[in-house]
Amino acid sequence: MPIRVTIWNEFVHENTNKVVQGIYPNGIHGAIAEGLKKLLGDEVAVTTATLDQPEHGLPQDVVDNTDVMLWWGHCAHGKVSDEIVDRVQKRVLEGMGLIVLHSGHFSKIFKRLLGTSCALKWREAGERERLWVTSPAHAIVKGLGECIELPETEMYGEPFGIPTPDEQIFISWFEGGEVFRSGCTWRRGAGKIFYFRPGHETYPIYHNETVRQVIANAVEWAKPEGNWAGAMDAPNVPVDKAPEKITAKGGSLHEEGQEGFK
Amino acid sequence: MPIRVTIWNEFVHENTNKVVQGIYPNGIHGAIAEGLKKLLGDEVAVTTATLDQPEHGLPQDVVDNTDVMLWWGHCAHGKVSDEIVDRVQKRVLEGMGLIVLHSGHFSKIFKRLLGTSCALKWREAGERERLWVTSPAHAIVKGLGECIELPETEMYGEPFGIPTPDEQIFISWFEGGEVFRSGCTWRRGAGKIFYFRPGHETYPIYHNETVRQVIANAVEWAKPEGNWAGAMDAPNVPVDKAPEKITAKGGSLHEEGQEGFK
Amino acid sequence: MPIRVTIWNEFVHENTNKVVQGIYPNGIHGAIAEGLKKLLGDEVAVTTATLDQPEHGLPQDVVDNTDVMLWWGHCAHGKVSDEIVDRVQKRVLEGMGLIVLHSGHFSKIFKRLLGTSCALKWREAGERERLWVTSPAHAIVKGLGECIELPETEMYGEPFGIPTPDEQIFISWFEGGEVFRSGCTWRRGAGKIFYFRPGHETYPIYHNETVRQVIANAVEWAKPEGNWAGAMDAPNVPVDKAPEKITAKGGSLHEEGQEGFK
Amino acid sequence: MPIRVTIWNEFVHENTNKVVQGIYPNGIHGAIAEGLKKLLGDEVAVTTATLDQPEHGLPQDVVDNTDVMLWWGHCAHGKVSDEIVDRVQKRVLEGMGLIVLHSGHFSKIFKRLLGTSCALKWREAGERERLWVTSPAHAIVKGLGECIELPETEMYGEPFGIPTPDEQIFISWFEGGEVFRSGCTWRRGAGKIFYFRPGHETYPIYHNETVRQVIANAVEWAKPEGNWAGAMDAPNVPVDKAPEKITAKGGSLHEEGQEGFK
């Protein structure tokens, strides 16, 4: 059974700017989809979703039937509804993989799952970037050498407002003098999260073969290990279902109700 | 200069239930404040805040002048305004310590900072609990033996929907057969977070001397190491301020705006 | 291509004690091998190795051709030669998975890779144990319910002298009142490590179907993601191979030699 | 009571090379000691120890009475006796802080405590380095700006063979095109460990005011939170001392002996 991938893109720059349109005539999501199909073939079933669709292209059944979601956004993070963010968060905690790309660092879903500012320094000066592999032989760097060199990129600089990553996969060097944690993983609930820095609307990053390889590797890495159906549940385990016999007895106020996850 | 502590309590059960009122005549916040003053004396300046006050007792200047905040809530998590949650989150990322107690596991601020469900199993049967120290000689367990025994408590059971803790301080054993990660730390931004399980409205947990000792230790541990004033900022570092000379040049769409932390 | 598994067992108790011999007539390694073959079939190629063999059954080519190694030892940890420990450590850092079982917590290889005491409390009283799943839907708990119950086990208690696990998979509850981190993962170099508590020479733990399922799951989880051939290398990258042109020039003492990994 | 600091230096280059002698006439340990006394005054009691002294200047009572140890070595790692490494490791696990400097990444004690290769790339070309602060407002970066710039340094490059740090404090940018995790913390047992990259025998790094500030901050950060006297102990807790009554009964082989920490 193929890995069911949904590529989400806010799809705004491609419709409003001729330069971006020239680089990504089928949208950023289209370029990423092309790369995944080329590299993974029948191993994946790829669909795309965009902000302007009903429910941003992410109705409940689409989210429920996604194994790995990719997220690209930049200028319209605020237009993503909180209801959809709730839905995607819940699905990640249940087991769906999530790959957040480039300016997606400031998306609601990424900030929601990490709980921190996700802020960083930035500069657009078309400078050279080198992403050094810090975790050789990790599934995400399969087929790569010791670094990825990109000739012209936007700079992202530290401090990056994230929790300490579970695994550090890449760290970037920039021509202008900064560094950045460009590839990071975290596990949240049953879901695996990968943040990958490369990608920008005015550079043809998602046509780059090595960048595409990393994204394909990450899709394979992030696929669910299982499904935690009760990820949000806070079940009461009454005395008659307790594994051991309890001798003490105390009082309860729970008729007043304890709130669940929302 | 003393550590400025603000103890936040939703303060509902104490006003609606005679049993709770009998155990905590000055509120749960009052009992915790009493313990801190007794153990830490001039080392702390303790104030309290409750849900029913304007801005829940947490106007901007109170939050700005708090070094360590304690949080107790249970039946009214949903009544805490998102604006106040934003404010407290920002202050934690800038450096304020946060100690979340017992049913505060389901508070908005805890779920916001951790990004996960924070769900757990529970049972109210007045059973025996033993909190085993898993990180001996940690600042938070100063003065303790190998475990804390509580004769009658509410049970919390695994799985606990949290990111892997940075440090595991306590794990609980329950008479009825369950276990729970009862003491956990995380760093988020510049702030230190400690979750501590004990405490319940119908058991006199916050009158217990050892529990009070842990909370006092945690206040000392969680005090800010510094202040990260720009924790939320995503500054543009233009070329003329880049540390090294950049030779390449690329395009930009940033006149369209990139959203910051909200 | 099957996962190449080597099960290492010190194989002492089975040769010196009739009770153990009765429970494990083919050795502990034999029982584990049987379970793996039954559950994983052609997916694995299983071999075993024991202390009394030349090079403890772990000559260089065996180690080089192992994808996942399992380790059981108890009374003869000190008889394992440091040279073999070096060899296994190197192979783990290059990518081999390692599953350490029960009293293997005190093996040289486990202490070597973790760097800590790996000490714990213990008691042999045939008490009931319940291993609670703390990371639902993790690859290692595939097919399990919320806990594993074992009717008679040796107790292991906290504090367990380990670095904070990367992932907490199981926590045990014991009838006698203690808790223990019974399933833990760490990544070291390119290798994945899983510690799993169950297993004892006088209890038929490795005949238990659920324990066997966890070990089989762990073998699949721990298989190499890749091979980090240069895991031990500290290469000099001379100026003429530096990616960027360097203008400054400083002094060197390296004709005196810098030691590599030993 | 002052923090008792012991600065350990192999003290070889300073005795064999005139350039190094010129930069560090009192040894590298002497320069570091000078910096600490200047910045911390009465807050510290500083002593030094070197390889050529009896027991490398680290007899049991010196180690027992050290709160924070600093370690500098380069060309003589192999001459440090395993017995002293055992002693220092035990003391770290019991609570002593350890600050490992520069080429100390390949010291026996650092590799012992981390369990990995600790390998890295390197080049001596006197290139510019910039250490970016990745954890603003952490105790270790008190008083610093957003980065430390060093005009001429040896390059260290990724991959750095370490376990994922608990906290990432600095990441370095090098003029020649590489990056490196230059400031990392780990907790092992009750002890705090800080690795700090700057420092080289042919550059006057330990005369740099900012580098000295970081080392002073790290000494304050690393001081013991408590003492875990039994860090190495694996106590038997017999049935009559078990907290709960045990009903089942099983067999034991422990008359054969279980080995402790060695």
mmCIF file of C-alpha atoms in Angstrom, chain B:
data_model
loop_
_atom_site.group_PDB
_atom_site.id
_atom_site.type_symbol
_atom_site.label_atom_id
_atom_site.label_comp_id
_atom_site.label_asym_id
_atom_site.label_seq_id
_atom_site.Cartn_x
_atom_site.Cartn_y
_atom_site.Cartn_z
ATOM 1 C CA MET B 1 16.728 40.547 45.264
ATOM 2 C CA PRO B 2 13.989 38.010 46.010
ATOM 3 C CA ILE B 3 12.537 35.641 43.418
ATOM 4 C CA ARG B 4 9.189 37.159 42.427
ATOM 5 C CA VAL B 5 6.646 34.342 42.490
ATOM 6 C CA THR B 6 3.060 34.535 41.244
ATOM 7 C CA ILE B 7 0.781 31.651 42.221
ATOM 8 C CA TRP B 8 -2.182 31.374 39.861
ATOM 9 C CA ASN B 9 -5.242 29.391 40.925
ATOM 10 C CA GLU B 10 -8.594 29.135 39.190
ATOM 11 C CA PHE B 11 -10.103 29.226 42.728
ATOM 12 C CA VAL B 12 -13.441 27.619 41.891
ATOM 13 C CA HIS B 13 -13.730 24.427 43.952
ATOM 14 C CA GLU B 14 -12.837 26.312 47.145
ATOM 15 C CA ASN B 15 -15.820 28.616 46.594
ATOM 16 C CA THR B 16 -18.356 25.996 45.594
ATOM 17 C CA ASN B 17 -17.549 22.930 47.676
ATOM 18 C CA LYS B 18 -17.496 22.695 51.472
ATOM 19 C CA VAL B 19 -15.043 19.792 51.597
ATOM 20 C CA VAL B 20 -12.502 21.678 49.546
ATOM 21 C CA GLN B 21 -13.157 24.817 51.577
ATOM 22 C CA GLY B 22 -12.434 22.880 54.732
ATOM 23 C CA ILE B 23 -9.096 21.652 53.422
ATOM 24 C CA TYR B 24 -8.069 24.923 51.797
ATOM 25 C CA PRO B 25 -9.790 27.736 53.701
ATOM 26 C CA ASN B 26 -7.425 30.265 52.095
ATOM 27 C CA GLY B 27 -7.592 28.617 48.698
ATOM 28 C CA ILE B 28 -5.114 26.252 47.137
ATOM 29 C CA HIS B 29 -3.027 29.309 46.243
ATOM 30 C CA GLY B 30 -3.055 30.328 49.875
ATOM 31 C CA ALA B 31 -1.718 26.962 51.025
ATOM 32 C CA ILE B 32 1.027 26.977 48.417
ATOM 33 C CA ALA B 33 1.967 30.558 49.274
ATOM 34 C CA GLU B 34 2.168 29.627 52.955
ATOM 35 C CA GLY B 35 4.526 26.759 52.158
ATOM 36 C CA LEU B 36 6.810 28.887 50.016
ATOM 37 C CA LYS B 37 7.062 31.671 52.585
ATOM 38 C CA LYS B 38 7.803 29.206 55.355
ATOM 39 C CA LEU B 39 10.547 27.411 53.426
ATOM 40 C CA LEU B 40 12.103 30.231 51.416
ATOM 41 C CA GLY B 41 11.453 33.289 53.607
ATOM 42 C CA ASP B 42 13.052 36.441 52.248
ATOM 43 C CA GLU B 43 14.343 34.591 49.244
ATOM 44 C CA VAL B 44 10.912 34.956 47.633
ATOM 45 C CA ALA B 45 8.292 37.660 47.157
ATOM 46 C CA VAL B 46 5.032 35.773 46.746
ATOM 47 C CA THR B 47 1.799 37.066 45.254
ATOM 48 C CA THR B 48 -1.308 35.248 44.079
ATOM 49 C CA ALA B 49 -3.733 35.681 41.203
ATOM 50 C CA THR B 50 -7.080 34.088 40.428
ATOM 51 C CA LEU B 51 -9.420 33.597 37.494
ATOM 52 C CA ASP B 52 -12.134 35.928 38.739
ATOM 53 C CA GLN B 53 -9.858 38.975 38.967
ATOM 54 C CA PRO B 54 -9.562 41.444 36.074
ATOM 55 C CA GLU B 55 -7.371 39.857 33.408
ATOM 56 C CA HIS B 56 -7.380 36.803 35.691
ATOM 57 C CA GLY B 57 -5.046 38.720 38.000
ATOM 58 C CA LEU B 58 -2.383 38.653 35.313
ATOM 59 C CA PRO B 59 -2.213 42.124 33.742
ATOM 60 C CA GLN B 60 0.891 42.838 31.670
ATOM 61 C CA ASP B 61 2.879 44.449 34.490
ATOM 62 C CA VAL B 62 2.254 41.511 36.843
ATOM 63 C CA VAL B 63 3.445 39.033 34.223
ATOM 64 C CA ASP B 64 6.430 41.224 33.338
ATOM 65 C CA ASN B 65 7.452 41.325 36.985
ATOM 66 C CA THR B 66 7.127 37.620 37.688
ATOM 67 C CA ASP B 67 10.198 35.384 37.816
ATOM 68 C CA VAL B 68 8.391 32.101 38.451
ATOM 69 C CA MET B 69 4.690 31.405 37.926
ATOM 70 C CA LEU B 70 2.802 28.454 39.457
ATOM 71 C CA TRP B 71 -0.386 27.259 37.784
ATOM 72 C CA TRP B 72 -3.258 25.312 39.316
ATOM 73 C CA GLY B 73 -6.517 24.782 37.410
ATOM 74 C CA HIS B 74 -9.041 22.004 37.013
ATOM 75 C CA CYS B 75 -12.656 22.681 36.079
ATOM 76 C CA ALA B 76 -12.325 26.089 34.427
ATOM 77 C CA HIS B 77 -9.455 25.754 31.953
ATOM 78 C CA GLY B 78 -11.764 26.874 29.151
ATOM 79 C CA LYS B 79 -12.531 30.142 30.919
ATOM 80 C CA VAL B 80 -8.943 31.378 30.732
ATOM 81 C CA SER B 81 -8.743 33.888 27.892
ATOM 82 C CA ASP B 82 -6.416 33.219 24.963
ATOM 83 C CA GLU B 83 -4.969 36.686 25.332
ATOM 84 C CA ILE B 84 -3.670 35.869 28.798
ATOM 85 C CA VAL B 85 -2.318 32.545 27.557
ATOM 86 C CA ASP B 86 -0.429 34.407 24.786
ATOM 87 C CA ARG B 87 0.985 36.767 27.382
ATOM 88 C CA VAL B 88 2.173 34.030 29.732
ATOM 89 C CA GLN B 89 3.628 31.976 26.876
ATOM 90 C CA LYS B 90 5.637 34.962 25.608
ATOM 91 C CA ARG B 91 6.977 35.624 29.100
ATOM 92 C CA VAL B 92 8.032 31.960 29.517
ATOM 93 C CA LEU B 93 9.884 32.037 26.189
ATOM 94 C CA GLU B 94 11.625 35.212 27.373
ATOM 95 C CA GLY B 95 12.824 33.469 30.525
ATOM 96 C CA MET B 96 10.133 33.168 33.236
ATOM 97 C CA GLY B 97 9.936 29.832 34.995
ATOM 98 C CA LEU B 98 6.609 27.975 34.997
ATOM 99 C CA ILE B 99 5.527 25.279 37.453
ATOM 100 C CA VAL B 100 2.390 23.441 36.427
ATOM 101 C CA LEU B 101 0.635 21.491 39.175
ATOM 102 C CA HIS B 102 -1.591 18.401 39.055
ATOM 103 C CA SER B 103 -4.743 18.986 36.959
ATOM 104 C CA GLY B 104 -2.959 21.933 35.365
ATOM 105 C CA HIS B 105 -1.769 19.303 32.881
ATOM 106 C CA PHE B 106 -4.882 20.210 30.901
ATOM 107 C CA SER B 107 -4.500 23.977 31.213
ATOM 108 C CA LYS B 108 -4.295 26.018 28.023
ATOM 109 C CA ILE B 109 -0.843 27.325 28.895
ATOM 110 C CA PHE B 110 0.651 23.849 29.414
ATOM 111 C CA LYS B 111 -0.855 22.476 26.198
ATOM 112 C CA ARG B 112 0.255 25.613 24.377
ATOM 113 C CA LEU B 113 3.870 25.308 25.460
ATOM 114 C CA LEU B 114 4.149 21.566 24.893
ATOM 115 C CA GLY B 115 2.082 21.265 21.707
ATOM 116 C CA THR B 116 0.681 17.852 22.602
ATOM 117 C CA SER B 117 -2.555 16.491 24.085
ATOM 118 C CA CYS B 118 -1.269 16.365 27.690
ATOM 119 C CA ALA B 119 -3.941 13.681 28.204
ATOM 120 C CA LEU B 120 -3.699 10.854 30.766
ATOM 121 C CA LYS B 121 -5.740 8.166 32.537
ATOM 122 C CA TRP B 122 -7.268 9.004 35.918
ATOM 123 C CA ARG B 123 -9.209 7.492 38.813
ATOM 124 C CA GLU B 124 -10.361 8.887 42.123
ATOM 125 C CA ALA B 125 -10.155 6.184 44.727
ATOM 126 C CA GLY B 126 -7.954 7.624 47.423
ATOM 127 C CA GLU B 127 -5.144 5.216 46.674
ATOM 128 C CA ARG B 128 -1.579 5.143 47.893
ATOM 129 C CA GLU B 129 1.044 6.811 45.649
ATOM 130 C CA ARG B 130 4.789 6.606 45.748
ATOM 131 C CA LEU B 131 6.807 9.146 43.725
ATOM 132 C CA TRP B 132 10.221 7.630 43.041
ATOM 133 C CA VAL B 133 13.136 9.979 42.456
ATOM 134 C CA THR B 134 14.629 9.124 39.059
ATOM 135 C CA SER B 135 17.154 11.965 38.982
ATOM 136 C CA PRO B 136 18.918 11.928 42.364
ATOM 137 C CA ALA B 137 20.797 15.055 43.428
ATOM 138 C CA HIS B 138 18.834 17.213 40.972
ATOM 139 C CA ALA B 139 18.111 20.683 42.359
ATOM 140 C CA ILE B 140 14.405 19.858 42.481
ATOM 141 C CA VAL B 141 14.835 16.883 44.855
ATOM 142 C CA LYS B 142 17.116 18.615 47.384
ATOM 143 C CA GLY B 143 16.517 17.232 50.848
ATOM 144 C CA LEU B 144 14.384 14.295 49.721
ATOM 145 C CA GLY B 145 14.873 10.581 50.229
ATOM 146 C CA GLU B 146 14.450 7.997 47.502
ATOM 147 C CA CYS B 147 10.705 8.498 47.245
ATOM 148 C CA ILE B 148 7.732 10.500 48.466
ATOM 149 C CA GLU B 149 4.828 8.479 49.829
ATOM 150 C CA LEU B 150 1.332 9.972 49.778
ATOM 151 C CA PRO B 151 -1.355 7.924 51.573
ATOM 152 C CA GLU B 152 -4.403 9.002 49.540
ATOM 153 C CA THR B 153 -4.332 10.480 46.058
ATOM 154 C CA GLU B 154 -6.118 10.634 42.730
ATOM 155 C CA MET B 155 -4.456 8.280 40.240
ATOM 156 C CA TYR B 156 -2.934 9.567 36.998
ATOM 157 C CA GLY B 157 -1.832 6.867 34.547
ATOM 158 C CA GLU B 158 0.227 6.525 31.385
ATOM 159 C CA PRO B 159 0.266 7.179 28.524
ATOM 160 C CA PHE B 160 0.819 10.857 29.364
ATOM 161 C CA GLY B 161 0.582 12.866 26.143
ATOM 162 C CA ILE B 162 3.761 14.929 26.478
ATOM 163 C CA PRO B 163 6.971 15.368 24.467
ATOM 164 C CA THR B 164 9.848 13.330 25.945
ATOM 165 C CA PRO B 165 10.896 15.365 29.001
ATOM 166 C CA ASP B 166 14.340 16.960 28.989
ATOM 167 C CA GLU B 167 14.772 15.533 32.481
ATOM 168 C CA GLN B 168 12.758 12.877 34.277
ATOM 169 C CA ILE B 169 12.618 13.788 37.970
ATOM 170 C CA PHE B 170 9.870 11.567 39.452
ATOM 171 C CA ILE B 171 7.891 8.508 38.344
ATOM 172 C CA SER B 172 4.845 7.480 40.388
ATOM 173 C CA TRP B 173 3.688 4.055 41.500
ATOM 174 C CA PHE B 174 0.000 3.663 42.374
ATOM 175 C CA GLU B 175 -1.620 1.092 44.602
ATOM 176 C CA GLY B 176 -4.179 0.311 41.896
ATOM 177 C CA GLY B 177 -1.505 -0.826 39.456
ATOM 178 C CA GLU B 178 -0.567 2.153 37.275
ATOM 179 C CA VAL B 179 2.533 4.333 36.787
ATOM 180 C CA PHE B 180 2.963 7.988 35.791
ATOM 181 C CA ARG B 181 5.727 10.439 34.909
ATOM 182 C CA SER B 182 5.018 12.697 37.892
ATOM 183 C CA GLY B 183 7.901 15.132 37.663
ATOM 184 C CA CYS B 184 9.213 16.330 34.317
ATOM 185 C CA THR B 185 11.201 19.320 33.066
ATOM 186 C CA TRP B 186 11.380 21.019 29.674
ATOM 187 C CA ARG B 187 13.100 24.174 28.466
ATOM 188 C CA ARG B 188 11.080 26.294 26.041
ATOM 189 C CA GLY B 189 12.832 29.385 24.731
ATOM 190 C CA ALA B 190 14.686 30.834 27.706
ATOM 191 C CA GLY B 191 12.136 29.535 30.209
ATOM 192 C CA LYS B 192 12.242 26.458 32.404
ATOM 193 C CA ILE B 193 9.076 24.409 32.884
ATOM 194 C CA PHE B 194 8.394 21.858 35.631
ATOM 195 C CA TYR B 195 5.323 19.676 35.775
ATOM 196 C CA PHE B 196 4.616 18.224 39.234
ATOM 197 C CA ARG B 197 1.708 15.813 39.661
ATOM 198 C CA PRO B 198 0.771 15.928 43.360
ATOM 199 C CA GLY B 199 -2.120 18.068 44.450
ATOM 200 C CA HIS B 200 -5.813 17.636 44.454
ATOM 201 C CA GLU B 201 -8.735 19.633 45.726
ATOM 202 C CA THR B 202 -10.037 16.930 48.085
ATOM 203 C CA TYR B 203 -6.734 15.736 49.539
ATOM 204 C CA PRO B 204 -4.564 17.989 51.738
ATOM 205 C CA ILE B 205 -1.566 17.535 49.445
ATOM 206 C CA TYR B 206 -0.353 21.136 49.608
ATOM 207 C CA HIS B 207 -0.109 20.905 53.399
ATOM 208 C CA ASN B 208 2.351 18.006 53.021
ATOM 209 C CA GLU B 209 5.855 19.094 54.035
ATOM 210 C CA THR B 210 7.699 17.110 51.362
ATOM 211 C CA VAL B 211 5.440 18.292 48.566
ATOM 212 C CA ARG B 212 6.037 21.823 49.779
ATOM 213 C CA GLN B 213 9.780 21.182 49.742
ATOM 214 C CA VAL B 214 9.670 20.064 46.113
ATOM 215 C CA ILE B 215 7.681 23.137 45.092
ATOM 216 C CA ALA B 216 10.137 25.403 46.918
ATOM 217 C CA ASN B 217 13.081 23.639 45.269
ATOM 218 C CA ALA B 218 11.398 23.989 41.897
ATOM 219 C CA VAL B 219 10.904 27.724 42.389
ATOM 220 C CA GLU B 220 14.628 28.119 43.012
ATOM 221 C CA TRP B 221 15.450 25.905 40.018
ATOM 222 C CA ALA B 222 13.044 27.649 37.621
ATOM 223 C CA LYS B 223 14.062 31.242 38.245
ATOM 224 C CA PRO B 224 15.219 33.009 35.050
ATOM 225 C CA GLU B 225 18.830 32.549 33.989
ATOM 226 C CA GLY B 226 18.495 35.742 31.957
ATOM 227 C CA ASN B 227 16.011 37.663 29.855
ATOM 228 C CA TRP B 228 15.605 36.996 26.134
ATOM 229 C CA ALA B 229 13.949 40.286 25.209
ATOM 230 C CA GLY B 230 13.745 39.410 21.519
ATOM 231 C CA ALA B 231 12.353 35.905 21.932
ATOM 232 C CA MET B 232 9.508 36.651 19.510
ATOM 233 C CA ASP B 233 11.400 38.774 16.980
ATOM 234 C CA ALA B 234 12.215 37.706 13.437
ATOM 235 C CA PRO B 235 14.606 40.502 12.435
ATOM 236 C CA ASN B 236 15.637 41.202 8.883
ATOM 237 C CA VAL B 237 19.444 41.433 8.771
ATOM 238 C CA PRO B 238 20.052 43.408 5.593
ATOM 239 C CA VAL B 239 23.129 42.944 3.448
ATOM 240 C CA ASP B 240 24.821 46.061 4.741
ATOM 241 C CA LYS B 241 24.694 44.536 8.209
ATOM 242 C CA ALA B 242 25.686 41.014 7.182
ATOM 243 C CA PRO B 243 28.917 40.051 8.938
ATOM 244 C CA GLU B 244 30.596 38.911 5.690
ATOM 245 C CA LYS B 245 30.515 40.432 2.236
ATOM 246 C CA ILE B 246 27.978 38.703 -0.002
ATOM 247 C CA THR B 247 28.678 38.524 -3.708
ATOM 248 C CA ALA B 248 25.576 36.770 -5.070
ATOM 249 C CA LYS B 249 22.265 38.579 -5.327
ATOM 250 C CA GLY B 250 18.771 37.154 -5.499
ATOM 251 C CA GLY B 251 15.195 38.304 -5.548
ATOM 252 C CA SER B 252 12.738 39.123 -2.777
ATOM 253 C CA LEU B 253 9.027 39.228 -2.250
ATOM 254 C CA HIS B 254 9.176 40.521 1.243
ATOM 255 C CA GLU B 255 7.395 43.765 0.447
ATOM 256 C CA GLU B 256 4.397 41.418 0.645
ATOM 257 C CA GLY B 257 5.189 40.908 4.288
ATOM 258 C CA GLN B 258 6.161 37.944 6.416
ATOM 259 C CA GLU B 259 4.170 37.347 9.514
ATOM 260 C CA GLY B 260 5.786 37.439 12.889
ATOM 261 C CA PHE B 261 4.903 35.611 16.090
ATOM 262 C CA LYS B 262 1.362 36.098 17.279
#
